[in-house]
Structure formats: C-alpha cells, structure tokens
Short mmCIF file of C-alpha atoms and ligand atoms in Angstrom, two decimals:
data_model
loop_
_atom_site.label_atom_id
_atom_site.label_comp_id
_atom_site.label_asym_id
_atom_site.label_seq_id
_atom_site.Cartn_x
_atom_site.Cartn_y
_atom_site.Cartn_z
CA UNK J 164 23.90 30.06 -35.88
CA UNK J 165 22.52 27.47 -33.45
CA UNK J 166 21.53 23.93 -34.35
CA UNK J 167 19.44 21.39 -32.45
CA UNK J 168 20.94 17.88 -32.54
CA UNK J 169 18.95 14.70 -31.91
CA UNK J 170 20.42 11.22 -31.30
CA UNK J 171 18.36 8.04 -30.70
CA UNK J 172 20.34 5.34 -32.51
CA UNK J 173 20.76 2.95 -29.59
CA UNK J 174 19.95 3.20 -25.88
CA UNK J 175 20.46 6.91 -25.22
CA UNK J 176 17.85 9.55 -25.97
CA UNK J 177 19.80 12.76 -26.43
CA UNK J 178 19.24 16.33 -27.62
CA UNK J 179 21.72 19.20 -27.71
CA UNK J 180 22.08 22.80 -28.80
CA UNK J 181 25.42 23.61 -30.43
CA UNK J 182 26.40 27.06 -31.68
CA UNK J 183 28.93 28.31 -34.20
CA UNK J 184 31.68 30.45 -32.73
CA UNK J 185 32.95 32.20 -35.87
CA UNK J 186 36.45 31.00 -34.91
CA UNK J 187 37.78 28.71 -37.66
CA UNK J 188 40.15 26.92 -35.26
CA UNK J 189 37.43 26.09 -32.70
CA UNK J 190 34.26 26.19 -34.82
CA UNK J 191 31.58 25.10 -32.34
CA UNK J 192 30.56 25.48 -28.72
CA UNK J 193 28.08 23.38 -26.73
CA UNK J 194 25.15 25.29 -25.19
CA UNK J 195 23.46 22.14 -23.87
CA UNK J 196 23.79 18.36 -24.15
CA UNK J 197 21.02 16.35 -22.45
CA UNK J 198 21.32 12.55 -22.33
CA UNK J 199 18.61 10.24 -20.98
CA UNK J 200 20.33 6.88 -20.61
CA UNK J 201 18.31 3.65 -20.76
CA UNK J 202 21.10 1.57 -19.20
CA UNK J 203 19.08 0.68 -16.05
CA UNK J 204 16.26 -0.66 -18.28
CA UNK J 205 18.52 -2.89 -20.40
CA UNK J 206 20.85 -3.97 -17.58
CA UNK J 207 18.22 -6.42 -16.38
CA UNK J 208 18.45 -8.24 -19.74
CA UNK J 209 22.23 -8.13 -20.05
CA UNK J 210 22.16 -6.03 -23.24
CA UNK J 211 20.06 -3.64 -25.28
CA UNK J 212 16.55 -4.95 -26.09
CA UNK J 213 15.58 -3.11 -29.31
CA UNK J 214 11.83 -3.07 -28.70
CA UNK J 215 12.24 -1.69 -25.17
CA UNK J 216 14.69 0.89 -26.49
CA UNK J 217 12.39 2.33 -29.14
CA UNK J 218 9.46 2.51 -26.71
CA UNK J 219 11.57 4.35 -24.16
CA UNK J 220 12.79 6.81 -26.82
CA UNK J 221 9.14 7.67 -27.54
CA UNK J 222 8.53 8.35 -23.85
CA UNK J 223 11.65 10.48 -23.44
CA UNK J 224 12.16 12.43 -26.67
CA UNK J 225 9.84 15.42 -26.01
CA UNK J 226 11.12 16.03 -22.50
CA UNK J 227 14.75 15.64 -23.54
CA UNK J 228 14.38 18.17 -26.38
CA UNK J 229 12.52 20.66 -24.11
CA UNK J 230 15.26 20.33 -21.55
CA UNK J 231 18.04 20.80 -24.14
CA UNK J 232 16.40 24.02 -25.37
CA UNK J 233 15.88 25.29 -21.80
CA UNK J 234 19.44 24.39 -20.69
CA UNK J 235 20.79 26.09 -23.83
CA UNK J 236 18.67 29.20 -23.19
CA UNK J 237 17.33 28.73 -26.71
CA UNK J 238 13.86 29.15 -28.25
CA UNK J 239 12.76 27.40 -31.43
CA UNK J 240 13.04 30.77 -33.19
CA UNK J 241 16.75 30.98 -32.23
CA UNK J 242 17.57 27.80 -34.19
CA UNK J 243 18.92 27.73 -37.73
CA UNK J 244 18.56 23.98 -38.40
CA UNK J 245 17.84 20.56 -36.90
CA UNK J 246 20.31 17.67 -37.22
CA UNK J 247 19.37 14.06 -36.56
CA UNK J 248 21.11 10.68 -36.63
CA UNK J 249 19.81 8.84 -39.70
CA UNK J 250 21.83 5.63 -39.08
CA UNK J 251 23.38 3.21 -38.51
CA UNK J 252 21.73 1.79 -35.40
CA UNK J 253 18.56 0.06 -34.26
CA UNK J 254 15.90 0.91 -36.80
CA UNK J 255 13.05 1.33 -34.32
CA UNK J 256 15.18 3.64 -32.19
CA UNK J 257 16.44 5.67 -35.16
CA UNK J 258 12.88 6.13 -36.41
CA UNK J 259 11.85 7.94 -33.22
CA UNK J 260 14.56 10.58 -33.66
CA UNK J 261 14.03 10.90 -37.43
CA UNK J 262 10.25 11.25 -37.09
CA UNK J 263 10.61 13.78 -34.28
CA UNK J 264 13.20 15.82 -36.20
CA UNK J 265 11.10 15.88 -39.38
CA UNK J 266 7.99 16.97 -37.48
CA UNK J 267 9.89 19.67 -35.58
CA UNK J 268 11.58 20.92 -38.76
CA UNK J 269 8.20 21.15 -40.50
CA UNK J 270 6.50 22.86 -37.55
CA UNK J 271 9.31 25.36 -36.89
CA UNK J 272 10.08 25.82 -40.60
CA UNK J 273 13.72 24.81 -40.20
CA UNK J 274 16.11 22.99 -42.56
CA UNK J 275 16.82 19.35 -41.71
CA UNK J 276 20.28 17.74 -41.75
CA UNK J 277 20.78 13.94 -41.73
CA UNK J 278 23.89 12.79 -39.85
CA UNK J 279 25.78 9.48 -39.94
CA UNK J 280 26.30 8.28 -36.36
CA UNK J 281 30.02 7.62 -36.90
CA UNK J 282 30.53 11.06 -38.48
CA UNK J 283 29.12 12.35 -35.19
CA UNK J 284 31.69 10.34 -33.20
CA UNK J 285 34.51 11.64 -35.44
CA UNK J 286 33.33 15.26 -35.10
CA UNK J 287 33.22 14.85 -31.29
CA UNK J 288 37.01 15.16 -31.54
CA UNK J 289 36.75 18.59 -33.18
CA UNK J 290 33.92 19.68 -30.89
CA UNK J 291 36.21 18.91 -27.95
CA UNK J 292 39.61 19.98 -29.27
CA UNK J 293 38.99 22.37 -32.17
CA UNK J 294 40.14 21.52 -35.72
CA UNK J 295 42.88 18.88 -35.63
CA UNK J 296 45.89 18.64 -37.99
CA UNK J 297 44.96 16.86 -41.24
CA UNK J 298 45.31 14.32 -42.64
CA UNK J 299 44.22 12.52 -39.47
CA UNK J 300 43.59 8.84 -38.84
CA UNK J 301 40.62 8.32 -36.51
CA UNK J 302 39.57 5.13 -34.77
CA UNK J 303 35.85 4.95 -34.00
CA UNK J 304 35.42 2.28 -31.37
CA UNK J 305 32.11 1.58 -29.64
CA UNK J 306 29.63 -1.14 -28.81
CA UNK J 307 28.59 -1.40 -32.45
CA UNK J 308 31.68 -0.34 -34.41
CA UNK J 309 35.44 -0.64 -34.63
CA UNK J 310 36.55 1.25 -37.74
CA UNK J 311 39.54 3.26 -38.90
CA UNK J 312 38.94 6.37 -40.99
CA UNK J 313 41.25 8.70 -42.86
CA UNK J 314 40.12 12.33 -42.60
CA UNK J 315 42.05 14.22 -45.29
CA UNK J 316 39.87 17.29 -45.30
CA UNK J 317 37.21 18.56 -42.89
CA UNK J 318 34.00 16.52 -43.21
CA UNK J 319 35.48 13.85 -45.52
CA UNK J 320 35.82 10.38 -44.03
CA UNK J 321 37.45 7.50 -45.89
CA UNK J 322 37.10 3.99 -44.45
CA UNK J 323 40.47 2.24 -44.05
CA UNK J 324 39.49 -0.87 -42.08
CA UNK J 325 36.92 -2.27 -39.68
CA UNK J 326 36.18 -5.29 -37.55
CA UNK J 327 35.39 -8.56 -39.29
CA UNK J 328 33.23 -9.75 -36.40
CA UNK J 329 32.62 -8.24 -32.95
CA UNK J 330 33.18 -4.58 -32.12
CA UNK J 331 35.65 -3.94 -29.29
CA UNK J 332 32.90 -2.60 -27.00
CA UNK J 333 30.81 -5.67 -27.78
CA UNK J 334 33.75 -7.87 -26.70
CA UNK J 335 33.96 -5.90 -23.44
CA UNK J 336 30.23 -6.38 -22.88
CA UNK J 337 30.34 -10.12 -23.65
CA UNK J 338 33.37 -10.79 -21.46
CA UNK J 339 31.77 -8.83 -18.60
CA UNK J 340 28.67 -10.99 -18.98
CA UNK J 341 30.79 -14.17 -18.82
CA UNK J 342 32.33 -12.91 -15.59
CA UNK J 343 28.95 -11.93 -14.18
CA UNK J 344 29.85 -8.23 -14.09
CA UNK J 345 26.70 -6.80 -15.66
CA UNK J 346 25.98 -4.38 -18.51
CA UNK J 347 27.63 -2.34 -19.93
CA UNK J 348 30.89 -4.19 -19.45
CA UNK J 349 33.44 -1.60 -20.56
CA UNK J 350 33.45 0.66 -17.52
CA UNK J 351 33.51 -2.27 -15.01
CA UNK J 352 36.34 -4.14 -16.75
CA UNK J 353 38.25 -0.86 -17.07
CA UNK J 354 37.97 -0.33 -13.31
CA UNK J 355 38.71 -3.92 -12.24
CA UNK J 356 41.67 -4.23 -14.63
CA UNK J 357 43.52 -1.57 -12.65
CA UNK J 358 44.26 -4.03 -9.85
CA UNK J 359 44.91 -7.04 -12.12
CA UNK J 360 48.03 -8.59 -13.61
CA UNK J 361 47.73 -8.08 -17.37
CA UNK J 362 50.01 -11.07 -18.11
CA UNK J 363 48.28 -13.49 -15.75
CA UNK J 364 46.28 -15.24 -18.46
CA UNK J 365 47.52 -16.11 -21.93
CA UNK J 366 44.97 -14.89 -24.49
CA UNK J 367 45.34 -14.84 -28.29
CA UNK J 368 45.75 -11.85 -30.60
CA UNK J 369 44.14 -12.17 -34.02
CA UNK J 370 46.09 -10.83 -36.95
CA UNK J 371 44.42 -10.72 -40.37
CA UNK J 372 46.68 -10.80 -43.38
CA UNK J 373 44.30 -10.99 -46.33
CA UNK J 374 41.43 -8.93 -47.71
CA UNK J 375 37.87 -9.67 -46.62
CA UNK J 376 35.80 -11.24 -49.39
CA UNK J 377 32.96 -8.92 -48.40
CA UNK J 378 35.12 -5.80 -48.76
CA UNK J 379 37.68 -6.47 -51.49
CA UNK J 380 38.33 -2.71 -51.90
CA UNK J 381 40.06 -2.66 -48.50
CA UNK J 382 43.48 -4.24 -48.12
CA UNK J 383 42.24 -6.02 -45.03
CA UNK J 384 45.48 -6.29 -43.08
CA UNK J 385 44.42 -3.44 -40.79
CA UNK J 386 41.07 -5.08 -40.04
CA UNK J 387 40.16 -6.02 -36.47
CA UNK J 388 38.76 -9.26 -35.02
CA UNK J 389 37.65 -9.77 -31.43
CA UNK J 390 35.43 -12.84 -31.46
CA UNK J 391 38.37 -15.25 -31.05
CA UNK J 392 39.51 -13.34 -27.98
CA UNK J 393 36.03 -13.47 -26.48
CA UNK J 394 35.86 -17.23 -27.14
CA UNK J 395 39.26 -17.72 -25.50
CA UNK J 396 38.03 -15.95 -22.36
CA UNK J 397 34.88 -18.12 -22.42
CA UNK J 398 37.02 -21.25 -22.70
CA UNK J 399 39.20 -20.13 -19.81
CA UNK J 400 36.16 -19.42 -17.63
CA UNK J 401 34.70 -22.84 -18.40
CA UNK J 402 37.90 -24.75 -17.73
CA UNK J 403 38.36 -22.98 -14.40
CA UNK J 404 34.77 -23.75 -13.49
CA UNK J 405 35.32 -27.40 -14.32
CA UNK J 406 38.47 -27.50 -12.19
CA UNK J 407 36.60 -26.06 -9.26
CA UNK J 408 33.60 -28.32 -9.38
CA UNK J 409 35.40 -31.42 -10.72
CA UNK J 410 32.71 -31.66 -13.37
CA UNK J 411 33.56 -32.23 -16.97
CA UNK J 412 33.58 -29.09 -19.11
CA UNK J 413 30.63 -30.40 -21.09
CA UNK J 414 28.54 -30.87 -17.97
CA UNK J 415 29.62 -27.43 -16.82
CA UNK J 416 28.35 -25.82 -20.00
CA UNK J 417 25.14 -27.80 -19.87
CA UNK J 418 24.50 -26.63 -16.33
CA UNK J 419 25.78 -23.11 -17.01
CA UNK J 420 27.67 -22.94 -13.73
CA UNK J 421 29.91 -19.93 -13.37
CA UNK J 422 32.92 -20.50 -11.17
CA UNK J 423 33.22 -18.50 -7.99
CA UNK J 424 36.25 -16.49 -9.04
CA UNK J 425 38.17 -14.54 -6.46
CA UNK J 426 38.26 -10.76 -6.92
CA UNK J 427 41.93 -11.08 -7.86
CA UNK J 428 41.26 -13.64 -10.59
CA UNK J 429 38.49 -11.45 -12.07
CA UNK J 430 40.88 -8.50 -12.02
CA UNK J 431 43.57 -10.62 -13.71
CA UNK J 432 41.20 -11.80 -16.46
CA UNK J 433 39.99 -8.21 -16.98
CA UNK J 434 43.52 -6.84 -17.19
CA UNK J 435 44.75 -9.61 -19.52
CA UNK J 436 41.75 -9.16 -21.83
CA UNK J 437 42.10 -5.39 -21.83
CA UNK J 438 45.81 -5.50 -22.66
CA UNK J 439 45.11 -7.52 -25.83
CA UNK J 440 42.24 -5.23 -26.93
CA UNK J 441 44.15 -1.99 -26.35
CA UNK J 442 47.27 -3.31 -28.09
CA UNK J 443 45.27 -4.54 -31.10
CA UNK J 444 43.54 -1.16 -31.44
CA UNK J 445 46.65 0.98 -31.07
CA UNK J 446 48.95 -1.17 -33.25
CA UNK J 447 46.63 -0.81 -36.24
CA UNK J 448 45.86 2.84 -35.55
CA UNK J 449 49.52 3.82 -35.50
CA UNK J 450 50.33 1.61 -38.50
CA UNK J 451 47.52 3.31 -40.49
CA UNK J 452 48.83 6.72 -39.43
CA UNK J 453 52.31 5.76 -40.64
CA UNK J 454 51.05 4.50 -44.01
CA UNK J 455 48.95 7.62 -44.62
CA UNK J 456 51.50 10.09 -43.24
CA UNK J 457 48.94 11.37 -40.80
CA UNK J 458 49.63 14.60 -38.93
CA UNK J 459 47.40 13.58 -36.03
CA UNK J 460 45.56 10.63 -34.52
CA UNK J 461 42.16 10.49 -32.81
CA UNK J 462 40.05 7.92 -30.97
CA UNK J 463 36.29 8.44 -30.53
CA UNK J 464 33.26 6.35 -29.48
CA UNK J 465 32.28 4.69 -26.20
CA UNK J 466 35.46 2.63 -25.80
CA UNK J 467 37.59 5.80 -26.12
CA UNK J 468 36.52 6.40 -22.51
CA UNK J 469 38.81 3.50 -21.55
CA UNK J 470 41.55 4.65 -19.20
CA UNK J 471 44.27 2.29 -20.45
CA UNK J 472 43.51 3.10 -24.09
CA UNK J 473 43.74 6.84 -23.33
CA UNK J 474 46.98 6.50 -21.37
CA UNK J 475 48.71 4.32 -23.98
CA UNK J 476 47.51 6.54 -26.83
CA UNK J 477 49.04 9.60 -25.16
CA UNK J 478 52.20 7.66 -24.39
CA UNK J 479 52.74 6.25 -27.89
CA UNK J 480 51.85 9.63 -29.43
CA UNK J 481 54.37 11.45 -27.26
CA UNK J 482 57.12 8.96 -28.14
CA UNK J 483 56.50 9.49 -31.88
CA UNK J 484 55.82 13.22 -31.59
CA UNK J 485 52.37 12.59 -33.03
CA UNK J 486 49.54 14.78 -31.69
CA UNK J 487 46.71 12.61 -30.33
CA UNK J 488 43.10 13.54 -29.56
CA UNK J 489 40.17 12.06 -27.63
CA UNK J 490 36.79 13.54 -26.68
CA UNK J 491 35.82 14.28 -23.08
CA UNK J 492 34.22 11.33 -21.28
CA UNK J 493 30.73 12.78 -21.83
CA UNK J 494 31.38 13.22 -25.56
CA UNK J 495 32.84 9.67 -25.87
CA UNK J 496 29.59 7.78 -25.45
CA UNK J 497 26.49 8.48 -27.52
CA UNK J 498 25.28 12.08 -27.28
CA UNK J 499 23.50 14.63 -29.46
CA UNK J 500 26.14 17.38 -29.24
CA UNK J 501 28.41 15.41 -31.59
CA UNK J 502 25.45 14.92 -33.98
CA UNK J 503 24.77 18.67 -33.87
CA UNK J 504 28.45 19.38 -34.64
CA UNK J 505 28.52 16.99 -37.59
CA UNK J 506 25.20 18.53 -38.66
CA UNK J 507 26.65 22.04 -38.66
CA UNK J 508 29.56 20.80 -40.80
CA UNK J 509 27.10 19.35 -43.35
CA UNK J 510 24.81 22.38 -43.18
CA UNK J 511 27.74 24.68 -44.04
CA UNK J 512 28.63 22.36 -46.93
CA UNK J 513 25.05 22.87 -48.16
CA UNK J 514 23.93 19.28 -47.68
CA UNK J 515 20.31 19.23 -46.45
CA UNK J 516 17.91 16.30 -46.05
CA UNK J 517 14.50 16.12 -47.75
CA UNK J 518 11.28 15.74 -45.75
CA UNK J 519 11.09 12.19 -47.13
CA UNK J 520 14.16 11.29 -45.01
CA UNK J 521 14.02 7.76 -43.61
CA UNK J 522 16.07 5.99 -40.95
CA UNK J 523 18.67 3.57 -42.32
CA UNK J 524 19.89 0.89 -39.91
CA UNK J 525 22.88 0.03 -42.15
CA UNK J 526 23.74 3.50 -43.49
CA UNK J 527 27.27 3.46 -44.99
CA UNK J 528 29.79 6.24 -44.40
O1 LIG C 1589 29.46 4.89 -28.41
P1 LIG C 1589 28.63 4.12 -27.44
O2 LIG C 1589 28.00 4.87 -26.30
O3 LIG C 1589 27.45 3.38 -28.16
C1 LIG C 1589 27.58 2.74 -29.38
O4 LIG C 1589 27.47 3.44 -30.44
O5 LIG C 1589 27.83 1.51 -29.34
O6 LIG C 1589 29.56 2.93 -26.87
C2 LIG C 1589 29.12 2.03 -25.90
C3 LIG C 1589 30.20 0.96 -25.68
C4 LIG C 1589 29.79 -0.20 -24.78
O7 LIG C 1589 30.15 -1.42 -25.42
C5 LIG C 1589 30.60 0.01 -23.50
O8 LIG C 1589 30.92 -1.20 -22.85
C6 LIG C 1589 31.83 0.69 -24.05
O9 LIG C 1589 31.36 1.56 -25.06
N1 LIG C 1589 32.55 1.45 -23.02
C7 LIG C 1589 33.81 1.16 -22.61
C8 LIG C 1589 34.12 2.07 -21.57
N2 LIG C 1589 33.03 2.90 -21.39
C9 LIG C 1589 32.09 2.50 -22.30
N3 LIG C 1589 34.67 0.21 -23.01
C10 LIG C 1589 35.87 0.15 -22.38
N4 LIG C 1589 36.23 0.98 -21.37
C11 LIG C 1589 35.40 1.95 -20.93
N5 LIG C 1589 35.76 2.76 -19.94
ZN1 LIG C 1590 28.01 5.45 -30.78
#
C-alpha cells in the first residue's frame, strides 16, 4: 500500500509518497519526499511570519503534491490513503494542508488519516532505521518543541517531560539573531562552534527540581528550560558591546548597537552556548532512559541535525552499550515522509479521520 503524506505546519510545504514493504523489521520505504522551503522568505524578517507562511503554502501545495506523485512514479489510483499533519503548528499553515488533504481524499475517494506533527518526528526514526528496540525514550527537539517521550509499543507515545519556556531550536535561533548570524540559527551556530572554545564563556545551566504547576501529572525534574541561557548570552553580548564603545549598558540597549565581534569570539560564544544545550538535552535523555529501563534511545526533529548532539549521543550510547538512533539530515527537519510513515502506522491501527477534520494549533499528543 502507498500513502500520500502532506506537511504544512510551519515554513515547509512538503508532500511525500511512502510505501509499505511487508517487512516487519523495516516497515516503510520512501518513494518520494518533496520539500519546498520558505526559509529565504522568512530570513528577511529574522523568523517565521505566520501570514506569509500560510500564503506561500497556498501557492506551493499543488505543485509540491504533483511533484511528489511524479517523483514517486505514483498515480492517484495507486494510493491507499492520504495522511496530513493536523497540528500542532501555525493554524493558518496547518489549514492549507488539512483543506488540501480533505479535498484530495474526497475527489480521489481515499481514506484520510490525521497525524500529530511530533508523532511524525518520532516515526522518522523508524522510517530511517527500521523498528527500534522498545521501550525507547525519544527526544523530539525542534524550533517549536523540546519533549521527551516514552515509546513502549509501536505507535504509543507517552510524554515524560518538555520545555517550560523556549524550545532548544528557538534558543539557537534567538542566539543567532543576537550575534547577527541570520535565520535559521541552528545550522550556522553548529558550523561556527566547530572552531570555537566551548569553555571560553561561562553560561548557566538551568536545572528544574519541582513539578510544573501547569502539568502536575509530570514529575518535572526532567523538564527543560532554555530562556535563562538565551538571556545570559544576551547579557554577555550587551556587556561586551558596552566595553567596546565605552557606553553604559543601558545606552547600548537603547541604541541597539551590536558589538563588532571577531570571528573567534563569535565561534567561542557559539561553542559555549552549544555545549550547554547539548549537555542539557543528553543528560535528561539518558536519565529518562535509565529510569524507564529503555532498550534504545532516539533523537528526532530539526535540532537532531546538530553535529555535536549526534556525536555525543553516539559516544554516550556506545559507552553505556545503549543503541541510539537519529534520522537522516533530510528526515530531521520538517518533511512529509515522516507524516506519511506515522499515517501508515495509524491507518494500520484502523484510526481514520472524518471529513469534518479541522486543524488544531495546540493538538496534544
Ligand atoms: O523540525 P524543524 O524543521 O521545525 C520545527 O518543527 O520547528 O526544526 C527547525 C529548528 C530550527 O530552530 C533550526 O534552527 C534548528 O531546527 N536546527 C538546528 C540545526 N539544524 C536545524 N539546530 C541546531 N543545529 C543544527 N544543525
Ligand atoms: Zn518539526
């Protein structure tokens, strides 16, 4: 069976054709995965502008789907279902995908499957690596999310912890903006950090010890927090700027003067920031795996593309004889193949969406 996947939750318009293999160990194979990125449009504004995003999805969706079918050598009649991201994400963006998927399902007389965006990121691990040993603890870390899930059986995701404030990718993007490095910040900081000294600048780690009032069902001590780290980098940047221009910090802020950092200092800030983020992510991930006697560990989502995170994950896993998994770089960031894979999982479990399906910007998993 082949499924068409559609993903429009943020700033990528994506469509993919994924097919079942009949092999229980490696259940799915990608026939096509087309991604139209809007990054050049949003870069000018330093972040995603929701209204521009939804308008661009409308322009791109038909062509992207046509291309995914052509690349996958697939006709509408070859499909068995359509899967679409229902949420979470930007509501205007989600609506484009949901409306398109409903119309296509009605026109081609196909069943519709609604997919949670983070279930898609988690299933990207299985799409890439085949079924992984369960129970597994999976960290989903992107521009919008930093959450730990326990997967105790295929297709069942139990939330263990999440960020109390910024997502890790959001922290990357904000720090890059402070340093004048452009959007998105993750890939640039990742690259610059390679030549920096990761102990050059003292930055704080936030450790939470108590449950969140908004989520009393979670213990809370595995939660993440990155806004303090971002503020510390901002404070450092401002104090260096003040030193350079001999202005008071207050004046500096008022005039929004960025210091002319040397390439080495930017590399040092990037490396120091990245060390704290990677350590915070991996410490909690491995602690959760220990508590839940996990047989494997995975990291998915845009930040899983990070080279230091990947290297340290493999390293810590090898030392503890714990199998670790990441998606390919293309499957790390938002794409429809992962939505198609999660859709096939739900389809086989018999969970279909009604034609009254609506986008849900805050859909829980
Ligand atoms: O999963 P994704 O494409 O979209 C969301 O669902 O948010 O993730 C995008 C995020 C951005 O914040 C971007 O800066 C970050 O992933 N990112 C990275 C890297 N590549 C992308 N962060 C750190 N290192 C990278 N190499
Ligand atoms: Zn994502």
